[in-house]
mmCIF file of C-alpha atoms in Angstrom:
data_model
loop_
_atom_site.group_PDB
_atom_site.id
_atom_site.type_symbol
_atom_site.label_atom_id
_atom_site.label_comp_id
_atom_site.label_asym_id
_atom_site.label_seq_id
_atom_site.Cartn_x
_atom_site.Cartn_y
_atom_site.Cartn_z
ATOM 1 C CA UNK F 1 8.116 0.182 -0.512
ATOM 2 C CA UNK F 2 5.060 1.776 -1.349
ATOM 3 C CA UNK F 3 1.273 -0.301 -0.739
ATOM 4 C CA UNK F 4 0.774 -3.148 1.676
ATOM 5 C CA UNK F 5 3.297 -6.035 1.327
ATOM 6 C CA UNK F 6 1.333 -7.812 3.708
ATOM 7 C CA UNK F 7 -1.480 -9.447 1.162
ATOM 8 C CA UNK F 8 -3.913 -12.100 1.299
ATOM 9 C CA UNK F 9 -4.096 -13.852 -2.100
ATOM 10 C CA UNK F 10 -7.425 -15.674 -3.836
ATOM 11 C CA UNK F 11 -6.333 -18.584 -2.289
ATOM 12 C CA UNK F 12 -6.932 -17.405 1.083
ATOM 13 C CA UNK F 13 -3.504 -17.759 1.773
ATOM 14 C CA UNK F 14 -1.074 -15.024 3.016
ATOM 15 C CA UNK F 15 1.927 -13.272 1.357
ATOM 16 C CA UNK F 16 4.927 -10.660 1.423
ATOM 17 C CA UNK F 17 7.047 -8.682 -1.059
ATOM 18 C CA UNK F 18 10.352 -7.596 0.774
ATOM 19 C CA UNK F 19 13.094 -5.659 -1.612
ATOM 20 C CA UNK F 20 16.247 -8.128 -1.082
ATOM 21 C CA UNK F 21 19.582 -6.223 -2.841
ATOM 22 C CA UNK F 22 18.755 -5.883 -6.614
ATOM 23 C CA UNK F 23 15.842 -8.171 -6.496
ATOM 24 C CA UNK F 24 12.003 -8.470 -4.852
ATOM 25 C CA UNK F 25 11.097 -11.782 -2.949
ATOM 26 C CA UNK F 26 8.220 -13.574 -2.010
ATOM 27 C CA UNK F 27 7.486 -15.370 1.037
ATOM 28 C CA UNK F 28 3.771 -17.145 1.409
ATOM 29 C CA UNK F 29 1.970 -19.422 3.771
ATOM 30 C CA UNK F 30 1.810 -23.375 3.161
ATOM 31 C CA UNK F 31 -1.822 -23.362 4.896
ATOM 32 C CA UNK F 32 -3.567 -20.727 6.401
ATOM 33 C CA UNK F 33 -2.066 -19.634 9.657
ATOM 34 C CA UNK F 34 0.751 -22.726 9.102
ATOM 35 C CA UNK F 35 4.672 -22.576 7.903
ATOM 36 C CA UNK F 36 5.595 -20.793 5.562
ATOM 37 C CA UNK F 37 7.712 -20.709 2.449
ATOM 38 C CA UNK F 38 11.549 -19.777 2.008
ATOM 39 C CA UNK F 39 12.001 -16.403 -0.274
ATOM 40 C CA UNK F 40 11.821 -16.810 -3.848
ATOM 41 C CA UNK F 41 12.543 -14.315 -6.294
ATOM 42 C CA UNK F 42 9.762 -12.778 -7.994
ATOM 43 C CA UNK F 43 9.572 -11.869 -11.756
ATOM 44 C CA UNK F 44 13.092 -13.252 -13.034
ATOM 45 C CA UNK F 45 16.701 -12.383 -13.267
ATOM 46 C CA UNK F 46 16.514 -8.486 -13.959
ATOM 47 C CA UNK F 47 18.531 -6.053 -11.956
ATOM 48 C CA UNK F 48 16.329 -3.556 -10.163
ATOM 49 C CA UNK F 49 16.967 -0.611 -8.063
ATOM 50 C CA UNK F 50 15.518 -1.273 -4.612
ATOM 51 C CA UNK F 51 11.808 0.419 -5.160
ATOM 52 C CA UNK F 52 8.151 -1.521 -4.861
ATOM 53 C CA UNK F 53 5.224 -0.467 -5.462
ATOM 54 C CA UNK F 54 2.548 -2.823 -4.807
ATOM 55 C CA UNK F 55 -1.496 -2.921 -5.991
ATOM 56 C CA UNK F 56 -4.213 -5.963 -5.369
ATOM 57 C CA UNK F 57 -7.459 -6.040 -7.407
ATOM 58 C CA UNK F 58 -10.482 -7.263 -6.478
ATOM 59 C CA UNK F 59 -9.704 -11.117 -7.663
ATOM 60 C CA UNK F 60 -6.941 -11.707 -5.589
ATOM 61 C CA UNK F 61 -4.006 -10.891 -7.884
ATOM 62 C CA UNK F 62 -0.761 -8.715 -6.969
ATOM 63 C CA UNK F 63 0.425 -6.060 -9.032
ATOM 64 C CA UNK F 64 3.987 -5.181 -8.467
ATOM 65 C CA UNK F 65 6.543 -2.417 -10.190
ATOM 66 C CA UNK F 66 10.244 -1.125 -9.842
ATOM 67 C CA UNK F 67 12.623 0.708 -11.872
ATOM 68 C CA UNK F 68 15.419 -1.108 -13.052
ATOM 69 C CA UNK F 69 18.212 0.611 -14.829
ATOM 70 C CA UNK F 70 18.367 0.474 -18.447
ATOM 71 C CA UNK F 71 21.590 2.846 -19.691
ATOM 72 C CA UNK F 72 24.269 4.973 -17.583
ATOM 73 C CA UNK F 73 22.071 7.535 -16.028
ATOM 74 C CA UNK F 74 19.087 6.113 -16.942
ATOM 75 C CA UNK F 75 16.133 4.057 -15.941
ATOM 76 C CA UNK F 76 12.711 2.555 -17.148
ATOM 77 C CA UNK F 77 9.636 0.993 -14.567
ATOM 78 C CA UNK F 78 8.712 -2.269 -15.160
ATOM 79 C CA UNK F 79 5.628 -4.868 -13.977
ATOM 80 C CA UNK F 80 4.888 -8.387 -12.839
ATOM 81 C CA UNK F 81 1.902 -9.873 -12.220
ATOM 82 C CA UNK F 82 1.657 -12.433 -9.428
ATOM 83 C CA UNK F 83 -1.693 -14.693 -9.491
ATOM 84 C CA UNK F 84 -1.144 -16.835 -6.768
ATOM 85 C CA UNK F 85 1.424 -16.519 -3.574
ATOM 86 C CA UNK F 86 2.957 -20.413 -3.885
ATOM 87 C CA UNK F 87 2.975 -20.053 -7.805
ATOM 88 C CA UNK F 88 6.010 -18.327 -10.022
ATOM 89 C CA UNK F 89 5.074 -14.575 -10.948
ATOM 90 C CA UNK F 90 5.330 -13.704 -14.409
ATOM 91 C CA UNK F 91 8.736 -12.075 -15.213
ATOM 92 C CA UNK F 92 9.093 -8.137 -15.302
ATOM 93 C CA UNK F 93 7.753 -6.154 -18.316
ATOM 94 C CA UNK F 94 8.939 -2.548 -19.261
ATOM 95 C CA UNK F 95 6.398 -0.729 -18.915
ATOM 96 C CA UNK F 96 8.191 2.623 -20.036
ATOM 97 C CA UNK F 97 9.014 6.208 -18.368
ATOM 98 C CA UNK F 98 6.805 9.275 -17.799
ATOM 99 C CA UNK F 99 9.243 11.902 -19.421
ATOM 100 C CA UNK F 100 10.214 9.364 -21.998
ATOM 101 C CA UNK F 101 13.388 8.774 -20.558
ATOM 102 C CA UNK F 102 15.635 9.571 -18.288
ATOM 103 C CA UNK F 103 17.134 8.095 -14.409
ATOM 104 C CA UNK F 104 14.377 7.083 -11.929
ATOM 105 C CA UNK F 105 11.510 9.906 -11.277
ATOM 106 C CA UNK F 106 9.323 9.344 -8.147
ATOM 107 C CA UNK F 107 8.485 5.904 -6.468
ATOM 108 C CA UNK F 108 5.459 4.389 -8.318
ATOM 109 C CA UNK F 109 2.258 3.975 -6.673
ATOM 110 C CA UNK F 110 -0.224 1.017 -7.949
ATOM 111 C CA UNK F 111 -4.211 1.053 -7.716
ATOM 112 C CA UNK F 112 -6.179 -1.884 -9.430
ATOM 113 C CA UNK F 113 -9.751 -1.235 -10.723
ATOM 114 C CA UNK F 114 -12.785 -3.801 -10.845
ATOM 115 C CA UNK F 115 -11.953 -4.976 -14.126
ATOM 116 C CA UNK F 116 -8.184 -6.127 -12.560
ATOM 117 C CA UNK F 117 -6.235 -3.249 -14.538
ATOM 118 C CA UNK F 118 -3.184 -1.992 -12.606
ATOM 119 C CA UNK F 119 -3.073 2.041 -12.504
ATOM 120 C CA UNK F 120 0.318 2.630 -12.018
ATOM 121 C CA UNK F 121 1.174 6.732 -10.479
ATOM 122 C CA UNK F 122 4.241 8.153 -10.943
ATOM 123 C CA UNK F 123 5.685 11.810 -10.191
ATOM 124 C CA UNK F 124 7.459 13.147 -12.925
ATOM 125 C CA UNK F 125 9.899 15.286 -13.474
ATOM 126 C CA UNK F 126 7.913 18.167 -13.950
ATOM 127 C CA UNK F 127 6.527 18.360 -10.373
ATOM 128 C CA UNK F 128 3.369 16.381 -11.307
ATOM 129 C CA UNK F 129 1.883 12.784 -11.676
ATOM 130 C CA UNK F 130 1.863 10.580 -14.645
ATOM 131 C CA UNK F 131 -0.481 7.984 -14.975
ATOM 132 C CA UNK F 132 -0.124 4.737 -17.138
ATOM 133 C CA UNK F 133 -3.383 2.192 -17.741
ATOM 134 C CA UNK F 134 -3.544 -1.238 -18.628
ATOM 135 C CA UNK F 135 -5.806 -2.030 -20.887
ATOM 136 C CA UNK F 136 -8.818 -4.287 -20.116
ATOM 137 C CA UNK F 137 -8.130 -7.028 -23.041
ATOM 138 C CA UNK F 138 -4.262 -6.764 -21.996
ATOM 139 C CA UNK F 139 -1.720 -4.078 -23.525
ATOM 140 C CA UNK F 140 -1.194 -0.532 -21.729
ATOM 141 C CA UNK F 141 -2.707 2.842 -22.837
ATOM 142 C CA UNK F 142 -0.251 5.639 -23.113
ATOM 143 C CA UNK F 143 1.285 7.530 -20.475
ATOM 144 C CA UNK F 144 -1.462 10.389 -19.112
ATOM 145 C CA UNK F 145 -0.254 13.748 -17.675
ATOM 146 C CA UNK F 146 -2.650 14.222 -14.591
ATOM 147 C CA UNK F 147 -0.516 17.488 -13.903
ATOM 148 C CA UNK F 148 -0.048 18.995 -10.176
ATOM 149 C CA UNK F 149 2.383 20.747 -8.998
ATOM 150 C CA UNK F 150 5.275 20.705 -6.587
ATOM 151 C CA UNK F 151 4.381 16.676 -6.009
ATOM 152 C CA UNK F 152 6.149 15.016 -3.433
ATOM 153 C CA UNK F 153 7.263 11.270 -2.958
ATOM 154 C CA UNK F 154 5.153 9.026 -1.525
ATOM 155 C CA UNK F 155 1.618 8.883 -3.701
ATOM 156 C CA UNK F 156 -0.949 7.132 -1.783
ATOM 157 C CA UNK F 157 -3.822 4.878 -4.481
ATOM 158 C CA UNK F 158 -6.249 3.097 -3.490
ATOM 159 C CA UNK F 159 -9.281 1.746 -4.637
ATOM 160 C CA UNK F 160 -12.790 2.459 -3.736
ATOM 161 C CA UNK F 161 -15.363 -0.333 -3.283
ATOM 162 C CA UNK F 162 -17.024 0.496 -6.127
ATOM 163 C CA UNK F 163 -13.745 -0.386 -8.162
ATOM 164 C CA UNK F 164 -13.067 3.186 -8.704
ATOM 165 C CA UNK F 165 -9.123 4.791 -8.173
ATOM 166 C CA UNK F 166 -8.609 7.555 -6.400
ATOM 167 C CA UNK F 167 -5.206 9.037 -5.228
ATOM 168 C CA UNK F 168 -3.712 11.572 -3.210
ATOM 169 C CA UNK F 169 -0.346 13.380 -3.233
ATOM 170 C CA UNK F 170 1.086 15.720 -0.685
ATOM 171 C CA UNK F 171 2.669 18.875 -1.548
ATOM 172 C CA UNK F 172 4.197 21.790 0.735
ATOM 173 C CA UNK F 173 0.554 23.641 0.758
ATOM 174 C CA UNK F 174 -1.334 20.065 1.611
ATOM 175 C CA UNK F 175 -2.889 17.397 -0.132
ATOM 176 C CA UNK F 176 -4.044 16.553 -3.665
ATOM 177 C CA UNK F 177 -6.939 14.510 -4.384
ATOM 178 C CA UNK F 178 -7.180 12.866 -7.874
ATOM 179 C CA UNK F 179 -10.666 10.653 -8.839
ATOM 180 C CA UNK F 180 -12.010 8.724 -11.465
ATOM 181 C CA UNK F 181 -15.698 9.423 -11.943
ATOM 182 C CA UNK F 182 -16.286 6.089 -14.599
ATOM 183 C CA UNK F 183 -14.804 2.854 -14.578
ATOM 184 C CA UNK F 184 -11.747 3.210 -16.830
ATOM 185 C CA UNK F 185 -11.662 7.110 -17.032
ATOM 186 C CA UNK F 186 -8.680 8.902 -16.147
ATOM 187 C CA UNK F 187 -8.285 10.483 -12.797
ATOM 188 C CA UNK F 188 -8.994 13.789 -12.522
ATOM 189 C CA UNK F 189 -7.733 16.457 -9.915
ATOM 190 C CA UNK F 190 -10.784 17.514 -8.036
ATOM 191 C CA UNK F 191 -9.752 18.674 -4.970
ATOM 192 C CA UNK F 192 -6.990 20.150 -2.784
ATOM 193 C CA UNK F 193 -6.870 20.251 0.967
ATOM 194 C CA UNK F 194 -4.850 22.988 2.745
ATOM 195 C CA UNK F 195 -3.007 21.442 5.910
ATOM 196 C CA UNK F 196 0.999 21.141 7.131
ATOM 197 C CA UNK F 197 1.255 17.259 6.039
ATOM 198 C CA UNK F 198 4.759 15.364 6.677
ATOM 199 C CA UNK F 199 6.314 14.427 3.463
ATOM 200 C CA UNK F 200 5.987 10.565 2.672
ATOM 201 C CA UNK F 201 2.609 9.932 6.148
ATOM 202 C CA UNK F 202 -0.040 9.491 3.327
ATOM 203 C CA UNK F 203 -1.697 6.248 3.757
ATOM 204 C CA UNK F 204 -5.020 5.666 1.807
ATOM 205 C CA UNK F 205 -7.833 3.188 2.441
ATOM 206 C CA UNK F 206 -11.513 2.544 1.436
ATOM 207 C CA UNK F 207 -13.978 3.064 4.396
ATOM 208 C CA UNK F 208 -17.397 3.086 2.678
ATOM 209 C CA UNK F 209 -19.206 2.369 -1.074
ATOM 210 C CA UNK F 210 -18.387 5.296 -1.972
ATOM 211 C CA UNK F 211 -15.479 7.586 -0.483
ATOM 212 C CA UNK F 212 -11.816 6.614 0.524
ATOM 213 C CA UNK F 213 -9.688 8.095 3.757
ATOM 214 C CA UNK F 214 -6.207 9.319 3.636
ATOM 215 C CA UNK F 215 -4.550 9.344 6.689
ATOM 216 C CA UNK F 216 -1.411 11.591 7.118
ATOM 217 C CA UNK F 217 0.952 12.924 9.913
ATOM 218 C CA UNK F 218 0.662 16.759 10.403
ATOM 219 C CA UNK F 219 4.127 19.038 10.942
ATOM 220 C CA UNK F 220 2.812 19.071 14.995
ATOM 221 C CA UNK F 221 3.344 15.422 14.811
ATOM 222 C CA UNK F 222 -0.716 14.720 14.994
ATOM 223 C CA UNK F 223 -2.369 11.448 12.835
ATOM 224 C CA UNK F 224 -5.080 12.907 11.051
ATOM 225 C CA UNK F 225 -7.555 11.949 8.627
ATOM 226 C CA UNK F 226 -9.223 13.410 5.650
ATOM 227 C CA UNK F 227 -11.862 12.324 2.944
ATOM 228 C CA UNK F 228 -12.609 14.632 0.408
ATOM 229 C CA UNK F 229 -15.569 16.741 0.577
ATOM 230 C CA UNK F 230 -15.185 17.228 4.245
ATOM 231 C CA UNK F 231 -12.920 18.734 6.977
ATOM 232 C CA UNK F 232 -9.705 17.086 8.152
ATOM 233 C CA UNK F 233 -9.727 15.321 11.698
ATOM 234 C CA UNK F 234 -7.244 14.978 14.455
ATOM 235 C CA UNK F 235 -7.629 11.374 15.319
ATOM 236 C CA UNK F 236 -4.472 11.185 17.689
ATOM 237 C CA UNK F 237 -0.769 11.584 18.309
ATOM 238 C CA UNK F 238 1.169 9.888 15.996
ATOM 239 C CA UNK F 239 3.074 6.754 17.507
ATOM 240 C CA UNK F 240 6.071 7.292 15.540
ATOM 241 C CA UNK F 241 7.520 9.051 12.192
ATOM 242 C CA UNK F 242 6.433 6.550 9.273
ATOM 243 C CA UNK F 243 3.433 6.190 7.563
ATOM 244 C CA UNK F 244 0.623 4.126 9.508
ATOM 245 C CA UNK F 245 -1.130 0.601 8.474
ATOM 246 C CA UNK F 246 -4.806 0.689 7.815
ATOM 247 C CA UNK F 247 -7.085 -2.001 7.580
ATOM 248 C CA UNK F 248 -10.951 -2.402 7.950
ATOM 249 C CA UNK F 249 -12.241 -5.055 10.130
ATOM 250 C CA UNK F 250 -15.280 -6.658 12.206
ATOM 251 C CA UNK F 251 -14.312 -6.052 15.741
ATOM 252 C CA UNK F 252 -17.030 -7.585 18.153
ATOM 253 C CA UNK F 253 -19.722 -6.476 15.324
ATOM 254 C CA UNK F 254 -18.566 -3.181 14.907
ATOM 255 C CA UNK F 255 -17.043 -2.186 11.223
ATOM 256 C CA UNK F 256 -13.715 -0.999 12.872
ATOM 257 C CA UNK F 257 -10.775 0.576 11.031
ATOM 258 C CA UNK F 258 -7.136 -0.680 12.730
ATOM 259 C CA UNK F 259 -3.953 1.424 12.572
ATOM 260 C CA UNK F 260 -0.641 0.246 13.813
ATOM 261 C CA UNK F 261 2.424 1.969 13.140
ATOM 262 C CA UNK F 262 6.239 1.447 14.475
ATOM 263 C CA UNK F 263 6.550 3.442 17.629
ATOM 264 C CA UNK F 264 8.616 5.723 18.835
ATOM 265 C CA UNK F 265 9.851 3.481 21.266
ATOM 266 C CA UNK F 266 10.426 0.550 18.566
ATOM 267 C CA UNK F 267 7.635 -1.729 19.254
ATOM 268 C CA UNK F 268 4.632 -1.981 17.263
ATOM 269 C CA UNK F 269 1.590 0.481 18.594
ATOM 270 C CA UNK F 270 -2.046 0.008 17.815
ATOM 271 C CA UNK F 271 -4.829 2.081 17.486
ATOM 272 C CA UNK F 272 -8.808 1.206 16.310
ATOM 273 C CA UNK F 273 -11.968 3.682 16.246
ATOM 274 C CA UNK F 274 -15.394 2.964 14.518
ATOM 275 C CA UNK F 275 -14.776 3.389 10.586
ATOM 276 C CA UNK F 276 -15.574 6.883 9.688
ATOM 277 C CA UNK F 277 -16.514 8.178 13.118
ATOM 278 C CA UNK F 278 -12.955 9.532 14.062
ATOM 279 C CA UNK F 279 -15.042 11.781 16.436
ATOM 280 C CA UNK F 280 -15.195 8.250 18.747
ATOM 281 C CA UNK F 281 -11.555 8.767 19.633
ATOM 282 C CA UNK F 282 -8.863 6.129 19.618
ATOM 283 C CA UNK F 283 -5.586 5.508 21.646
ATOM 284 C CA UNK F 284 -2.518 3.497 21.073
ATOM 285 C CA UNK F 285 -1.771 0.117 22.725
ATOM 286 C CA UNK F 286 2.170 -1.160 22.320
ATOM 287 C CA UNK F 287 2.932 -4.783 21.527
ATOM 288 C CA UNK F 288 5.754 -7.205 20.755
ATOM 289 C CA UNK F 289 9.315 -7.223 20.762
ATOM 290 C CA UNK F 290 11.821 -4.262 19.760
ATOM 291 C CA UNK F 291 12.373 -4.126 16.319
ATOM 292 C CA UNK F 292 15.153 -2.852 13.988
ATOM 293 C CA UNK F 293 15.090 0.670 12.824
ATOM 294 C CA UNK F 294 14.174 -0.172 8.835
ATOM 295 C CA UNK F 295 11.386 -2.438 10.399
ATOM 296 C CA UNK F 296 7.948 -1.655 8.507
ATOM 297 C CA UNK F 297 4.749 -2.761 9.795
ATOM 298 C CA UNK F 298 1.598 -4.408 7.640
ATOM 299 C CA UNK F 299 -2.124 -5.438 8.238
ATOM 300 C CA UNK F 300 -4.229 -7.321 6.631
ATOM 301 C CA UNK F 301 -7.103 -10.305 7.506
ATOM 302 C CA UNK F 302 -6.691 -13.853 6.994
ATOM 303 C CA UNK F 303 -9.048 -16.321 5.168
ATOM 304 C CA UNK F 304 -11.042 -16.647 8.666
ATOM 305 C CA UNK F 305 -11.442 -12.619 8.535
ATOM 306 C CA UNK F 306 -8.905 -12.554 11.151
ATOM 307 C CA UNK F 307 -6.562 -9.252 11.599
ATOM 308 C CA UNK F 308 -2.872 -10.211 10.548
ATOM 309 C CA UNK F 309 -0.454 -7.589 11.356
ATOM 310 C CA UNK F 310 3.419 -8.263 10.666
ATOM 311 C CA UNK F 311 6.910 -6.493 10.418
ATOM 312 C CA UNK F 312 9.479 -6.808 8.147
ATOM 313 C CA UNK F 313 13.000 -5.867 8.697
ATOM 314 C CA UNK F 314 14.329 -4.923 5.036
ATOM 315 C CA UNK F 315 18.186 -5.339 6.577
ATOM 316 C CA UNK F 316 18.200 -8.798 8.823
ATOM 317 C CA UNK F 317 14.732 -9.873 6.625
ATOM 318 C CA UNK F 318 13.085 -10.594 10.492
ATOM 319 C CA UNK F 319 9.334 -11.448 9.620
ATOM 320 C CA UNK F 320 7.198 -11.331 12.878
ATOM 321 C CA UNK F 321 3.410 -11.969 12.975
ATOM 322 C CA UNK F 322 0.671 -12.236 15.030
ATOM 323 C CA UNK F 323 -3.349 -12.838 14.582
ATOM 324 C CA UNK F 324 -6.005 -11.847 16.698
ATOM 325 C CA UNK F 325 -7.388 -14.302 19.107
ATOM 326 C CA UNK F 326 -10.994 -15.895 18.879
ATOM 327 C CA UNK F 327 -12.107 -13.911 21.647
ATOM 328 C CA UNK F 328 -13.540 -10.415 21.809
ATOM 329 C CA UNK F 329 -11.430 -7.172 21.697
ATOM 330 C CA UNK F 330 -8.458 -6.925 20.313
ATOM 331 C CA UNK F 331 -6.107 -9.134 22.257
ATOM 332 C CA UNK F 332 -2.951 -10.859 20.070
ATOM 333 C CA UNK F 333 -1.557 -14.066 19.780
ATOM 334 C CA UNK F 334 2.085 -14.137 20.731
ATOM 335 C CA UNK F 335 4.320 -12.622 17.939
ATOM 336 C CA UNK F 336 6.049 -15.241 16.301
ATOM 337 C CA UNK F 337 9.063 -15.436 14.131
ATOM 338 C CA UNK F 338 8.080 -16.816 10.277
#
């Protein structure tokens, strides 16, 4: 999985992608903070290999894209479009491969712009990133070389309030930082910052008009942050090995950025500073039950601007959630089984 499967739609209502064998289900609420749905299986009857990369624009729709194999040895990406959580996704498209053809290169990553077109990142087989564009009156532009070199898995895109994509790729010297400097110009490689990141930590997220954080997990096991055009920051320790949940919320009036991440210890560990000012500190608070060892964790806020956070367990397909209680700080509802 690659992007938040935790999503709230233009309905207001919530929703989650899980990977299910050779398919990708959806679950969704029946009302806000109600039931919710049984799985259904998103975008048809096509075999796929167990990779998702999801992407939400600005109006509320879900971008989603796999590989699926196409010929012994080899494999093609394709995309589905989901407008609303309770209605039927449109089937999968091919969308095509960076080198042309060939098996499966990196796991996609998916960024949608202002005008609702899905970037969809890809490392190739050269070492670098490959880009592919929808058009804005529907279609796809051709596949873009952004280069790099010595890419690894995991590309982090996101999109900037102003509806601009940026990503960022790790590599064994650091980080790679790609932007794009007009709405529907390709991403260019502007910057590269030198630090000892984890392979497949990178977690990106917009925290003002105008810039984007990435956070990432250092080789000493610290969480650190870093938006480009500035020096890196040692928020904290990191809870556990995976990648950490980001979202922005209002917390007692403050504009407050929320990390949880699986812990160490196998419950779910939270962490929230003022957005921006890591220099403010932040320290991790443990909650719910023990969770399987696939378990992923996901934040997000409801239609009431409520923080969501949930897990999903890829192997027993456990969905727990809780919501933040109408009173101040952060305290949690009970987790409860969906």
């Amino acid at each position: 999985m690659n992007g938040n499967w935790l999503l709230r739609g233009r309905d207001g209502r919530l929703s989650v992608y899980q990977l299910s064998g050779e398919s990708v289900r959806c679950r969704a609420e029946r009302a806000c903070g109600g039931p919710w749905t049984e799985p259904r299986q998103v975008g048809g009857d096509q075999r796929l290999h167990p990779v998702l990369a999801v992407g939400q624009g600005l109006d509320g729709y879900a971008h989603l894209v796999s590989w699926r194999p196409t010929a012994k040895g080899e494999s093609g990406l394709v995309h589905s479009t989901h407008f609303r959580p309770r209605l039927a996704a449109l089937d999968w498209a091919p969308i095509g491969h960076p080198d042309k053809k060939g098996d499966r290169a990196g796991t996609p990553a998916v960024a949608v712009d202002a005008q609702g077109r899905a970037h969809v990142f890809v490392r190739n087989n050269d070492g670098g990133v490959s880009l592919l564009a929808q058009k804005e009156k529907g279609g796809w532009e051709p596949w873009r070389d952004l280069k790099g070199k010595e890419v690894q898995d995991g590309l982090a895109a996101v999109t900037q309030e102003s509806g601009r994509v940026d990503l960022y790729a790790a590599t064994p010297a650091g980080i790679l930082y790609w932007h794009q400097e007009e709405p529907g110009a390709q991403p260019v490689l502007q910057e590269a910052l030198e630090a000892p990141v984890r392979p497949g930590t990178l977690h990106a997220l917009a925290t003002s008009p105008e810039s984007t954080t990435v956070f990432y997990t250092d080789t000493s096991g610290d969480l650190c942050t870093w938006r480009p055009g500035s020096a890196p920051a040692t928020l904290l320790a990191s809870a556990g090995p995976g990648p950490v949940a980001a979202v922005r919320c209002d917390l007692d009036g403050h504009d407050c950025t929320l990390l949880a991440q699986r812990s160490a210890s196998g419950r779910v560990a939270f962490a929230a500073y003022p957005t921006e000012l890591e220099s403010a500190g932040a320290w991790w608070t443990e909650s719910g039950p023990l969770l399987p060892l696939d378990a992923t964790v996901a934040l997000a806020t409801d239609e009431d601007d409520r923080v969501v956070a949930a897990t999903l367990s890829p192997s027993t397909g456990q969905l727990l959630l809780t919501r933040r209680k109408d009173e101040p700080g952060l305290a949690l509802q009970a987790w409860r089984q969906m």
